[in-house]
PDB file of C-alpha atoms in Angstrom:
ATOM      1  CA  UNK A   9      -7.571   2.556 -17.614  1.00  0.00           C
ATOM      2  CA  UNK A  10      -7.548  -1.087 -16.861  1.00  0.00           C
ATOM      3  CA  UNK A  11     -10.792  -2.977 -16.890  1.00  0.00           C
ATOM      4  CA  UNK A  12     -11.125  -4.962 -13.716  1.00  0.00           C
ATOM      5  CA  UNK A  13     -12.791  -8.348 -13.890  1.00  0.00           C
ATOM      6  CA  UNK A  14     -15.528  -8.756 -11.471  1.00  0.00           C
ATOM      7  CA  UNK A  15     -16.047 -11.997  -9.644  1.00  0.00           C
ATOM      8  CA  UNK A  16     -19.233 -13.337 -11.343  1.00  0.00           C
ATOM      9  CA  UNK A  17     -19.877 -15.848  -8.517  1.00  0.00           C
ATOM     10  CA  UNK A  18     -20.047 -13.249  -5.691  1.00  0.00           C
ATOM     11  CA  UNK A  19     -22.740 -10.812  -5.006  1.00  0.00           C
ATOM     12  CA  UNK A  20     -22.277  -8.359  -2.077  1.00  0.00           C
ATOM     13  CA  UNK A  21     -24.721  -8.909   0.758  1.00  0.00           C
ATOM     14  CA  UNK A  22     -24.895  -6.044   3.301  1.00  0.00           C
ATOM     15  CA  UNK A  23     -26.169  -8.472   5.931  1.00  0.00           C
ATOM     16  CA  UNK A  24     -22.674 -10.140   5.899  1.00  0.00           C
ATOM     17  CA  UNK A  25     -21.129  -6.921   7.267  1.00  0.00           C
ATOM     18  CA  UNK A  26     -20.001  -7.465  10.849  1.00  0.00           C
ATOM     19  CA  UNK A  27     -19.917  -4.000  12.521  1.00  0.00           C
ATOM     20  CA  UNK A  28     -18.106  -5.487  15.568  1.00  0.00           C
ATOM     21  CA  UNK A  29     -15.002  -6.220  13.427  1.00  0.00           C
ATOM     22  CA  UNK A  30     -14.845  -2.666  12.071  1.00  0.00           C
ATOM     23  CA  UNK A  31     -11.783  -0.508  12.519  1.00  0.00           C
ATOM     24  CA  UNK A  32     -12.072   3.125  13.461  1.00  0.00           C
ATOM     25  CA  UNK A  33      -9.504   5.427  12.005  1.00  0.00           C
ATOM     26  CA  UNK A  34      -9.083   9.053  12.987  1.00  0.00           C
ATOM     27  CA  UNK A  35      -7.550  11.279  10.432  1.00  0.00           C
ATOM     28  CA  UNK A  36      -4.249  12.911  11.453  1.00  0.00           C
ATOM     29  CA  UNK A  37      -4.381  16.393  10.033  1.00  0.00           C
ATOM     30  CA  UNK A  38      -0.843  17.247  11.154  1.00  0.00           C
ATOM     31  CA  UNK A  39       0.608  14.403   9.103  1.00  0.00           C
ATOM     32  CA  UNK A  40      -0.135  15.972   5.765  1.00  0.00           C
ATOM     33  CA  UNK A  41       1.749  19.138   6.786  1.00  0.00           C
ATOM     34  CA  UNK A  42       4.960  17.206   7.457  1.00  0.00           C
ATOM     35  CA  UNK A  43       4.887  15.038   4.371  1.00  0.00           C
ATOM     36  CA  UNK A  44       5.670  15.666   0.719  1.00  0.00           C
ATOM     37  CA  UNK A  45       4.174  13.723  -2.188  1.00  0.00           C
ATOM     38  CA  UNK A  46       6.753  12.709  -4.750  1.00  0.00           C
ATOM     39  CA  UNK A  47       6.715  10.793  -7.983  1.00  0.00           C
ATOM     40  CA  UNK A  48       9.282   8.536  -9.678  1.00  0.00           C
ATOM     41  CA  UNK A  49       9.077   6.496 -12.855  1.00  0.00           C
ATOM     42  CA  UNK A  50       9.975   2.785 -12.486  1.00  0.00           C
ATOM     43  CA  UNK A  51      10.170   0.173 -15.141  1.00  0.00           C
ATOM     44  CA  UNK A  52       7.095  -2.107 -15.104  1.00  0.00           C
ATOM     45  CA  UNK A  53       9.300  -5.130 -14.455  1.00  0.00           C
ATOM     46  CA  UNK A  54      10.657  -3.473 -11.294  1.00  0.00           C
ATOM     47  CA  UNK A  55       7.170  -2.669 -10.021  1.00  0.00           C
ATOM     48  CA  UNK A  56       6.115  -6.280 -10.636  1.00  0.00           C
ATOM     49  CA  UNK A  57       9.075  -7.443  -8.602  1.00  0.00           C
ATOM     50  CA  UNK A  58       8.276  -5.003  -5.866  1.00  0.00           C
ATOM     51  CA  UNK A  59       4.710  -6.250  -5.696  1.00  0.00           C
ATOM     52  CA  UNK A  60       5.974  -9.825  -5.510  1.00  0.00           C
ATOM     53  CA  UNK A  61       8.262  -9.068  -2.558  1.00  0.00           C
ATOM     54  CA  UNK A  62       5.670  -6.962  -0.762  1.00  0.00           C
ATOM     55  CA  UNK A  63       3.127  -9.838  -1.028  1.00  0.00           C
ATOM     56  CA  UNK A  64       5.680 -12.212   0.450  1.00  0.00           C
ATOM     57  CA  UNK A  65       6.241  -9.886   3.360  1.00  0.00           C
ATOM     58  CA  UNK A  66       2.525  -9.755   4.272  1.00  0.00           C
ATOM     59  CA  UNK A  67      -0.340  -7.457   3.592  1.00  0.00           C
ATOM     60  CA  UNK A  68       1.643  -4.389   2.600  1.00  0.00           C
ATOM     61  CA  UNK A  69       1.686  -2.572  -0.669  1.00  0.00           C
ATOM     62  CA  UNK A  70       4.767  -2.133  -2.864  1.00  0.00           C
ATOM     63  CA  UNK A  71       4.810   1.634  -2.250  1.00  0.00           C
ATOM     64  CA  UNK A  72       4.874   1.025   1.516  1.00  0.00           C
ATOM     65  CA  UNK A  73       7.751  -1.441   1.009  1.00  0.00           C
ATOM     66  CA  UNK A  74       9.616   1.313  -0.997  1.00  0.00           C
ATOM     67  CA  UNK A  75       9.107   3.777   1.811  1.00  0.00           C
ATOM     68  CA  UNK A  76      10.414   1.276   4.389  1.00  0.00           C
ATOM     69  CA  UNK A  77      13.491   0.522   2.265  1.00  0.00           C
ATOM     70  CA  UNK A  78      14.234   4.173   1.731  1.00  0.00           C
ATOM     71  CA  UNK A  79      14.025   4.883   5.464  1.00  0.00           C
ATOM     72  CA  UNK A  80      16.198   1.926   6.309  1.00  0.00           C
ATOM     73  CA  UNK A  81      18.889   2.996   3.826  1.00  0.00           C
ATOM     74  CA  UNK A  82      18.826   6.618   4.956  1.00  0.00           C
ATOM     75  CA  UNK A  83      19.379   5.539   8.546  1.00  0.00           C
ATOM     76  CA  UNK A  84      22.336   3.317   7.358  1.00  0.00           C
ATOM     77  CA  UNK A  85      23.866   6.132   5.217  1.00  0.00           C
ATOM     78  CA  UNK A  86      23.456   8.752   7.908  1.00  0.00           C
ATOM     79  CA  UNK A  87      25.163   6.410  10.596  1.00  0.00           C
ATOM     80  CA  UNK A  88      28.175   5.900   8.319  1.00  0.00           C
TER      81      UNK A  88
END
Protein backbone atom coordinates (compact mmCIF):
# COMPACT_ATOMS: atom_id res chain seq x y z
CA UNK A 1 0.00 0.00 0.00
CA UNK A 2 1.09 3.54 -0.61
CA UNK A 3 2.04 5.71 2.31
CA UNK A 4 0.16 8.96 2.07
CA UNK A 5 2.00 12.03 3.25
CA UNK A 6 0.12 14.03 5.82
CA UNK A 7 0.09 17.79 5.72
CA UNK A 8 2.25 18.63 8.73
CA UNK A 9 0.98 22.22 8.85
CA UNK A 10 -2.69 21.31 9.29
CA UNK A 11 -4.49 19.92 12.31
CA UNK A 12 -8.17 19.08 12.06
CA UNK A 13 -10.33 21.27 14.29
CA UNK A 14 -13.90 19.99 14.77
CA UNK A 15 -15.10 23.54 15.50
CA UNK A 16 -14.35 24.40 11.83
CA UNK A 17 -17.11 22.05 10.67
CA UNK A 18 -20.07 23.98 9.30
CA UNK A 19 -23.16 21.78 9.64
CA UNK A 20 -25.20 24.20 7.49
CA UNK A 21 -23.06 23.30 4.47
CA UNK A 22 -23.55 19.58 4.93
CA UNK A 23 -25.05 17.43 2.20
CA UNK A 24 -27.58 14.74 3.02
CA UNK A 25 -27.43 11.68 0.82
CA UNK A 26 -30.02 8.95 0.97
CA UNK A 27 -28.83 5.51 -0.09
CA UNK A 28 -30.63 4.11 -3.10
CA UNK A 29 -30.93 0.40 -2.41
CA UNK A 30 -32.48 -0.35 -5.82
CA UNK A 31 -29.38 0.94 -7.57
CA UNK A 32 -27.16 -1.94 -6.49
CA UNK A 33 -29.63 -4.48 -7.90
CA UNK A 34 -29.36 -2.99 -11.39
CA UNK A 35 -25.60 -2.53 -11.47
CA UNK A 36 -22.71 -4.91 -11.99
CA UNK A 37 -19.22 -4.34 -10.70
CA UNK A 38 -16.52 -5.11 -13.24
CA UNK A 39 -12.77 -4.88 -13.33
CA UNK A 40 -10.28 -4.14 -16.10
CA UNK A 41 -6.51 -3.83 -16.05
CA UNK A 42 -5.15 -0.63 -17.54
CA UNK A 43 -1.56 0.48 -18.00
CA UNK A 44 -0.42 2.93 -15.33
CA UNK A 45 0.35 5.51 -18.02
CA UNK A 46 -3.26 5.33 -19.25
CA UNK A 47 -4.68 5.75 -15.74
CA UNK A 48 -2.42 8.77 -15.21
CA UNK A 49 -3.71 10.30 -18.45
CA UNK A 50 -7.31 9.57 -17.43
CA UNK A 51 -6.73 11.27 -14.08
CA UNK A 52 -5.29 14.31 -15.84
CA UNK A 53 -8.25 14.62 -18.20
CA UNK A 54 -10.74 14.07 -15.37
CA UNK A 55 -9.15 16.81 -13.27
CA UNK A 56 -9.39 19.23 -16.22
CA UNK A 57 -13.09 18.47 -16.58
CA UNK A 58 -13.83 19.34 -12.97
CA UNK A 59 -14.21 17.51 -9.73
CA UNK A 60 -14.84 14.05 -11.16
CA UNK A 61 -12.80 10.93 -10.75
CA UNK A 62 -11.20 9.06 -13.59
CA UNK A 63 -13.51 6.08 -13.08
CA UNK A 64 -16.53 8.34 -13.48
CA UNK A 65 -14.97 9.71 -16.66
CA UNK A 66 -14.52 6.17 -18.01
CA UNK A 67 -18.17 5.39 -17.24
CA UNK A 68 -19.34 8.55 -19.03
CA UNK A 69 -17.19 7.78 -22.09
CA UNK A 70 -18.43 4.20 -22.28
CA UNK A 71 -22.06 5.36 -22.05
CA UNK A 72 -21.51 7.96 -24.79
CA UNK A 73 -19.83 5.45 -27.08
CA UNK A 74 -22.56 2.84 -26.52
CA UNK A 75 -25.23 5.38 -27.49
CA UNK A 76 -23.27 6.26 -30.62
CA UNK A 77 -22.72 2.62 -31.61
CA UNK A 78 -26.35 1.65 -30.98
CA UNK A 79 -27.59 4.60 -33.05
CA UNK A 80 -25.53 3.52 -36.08
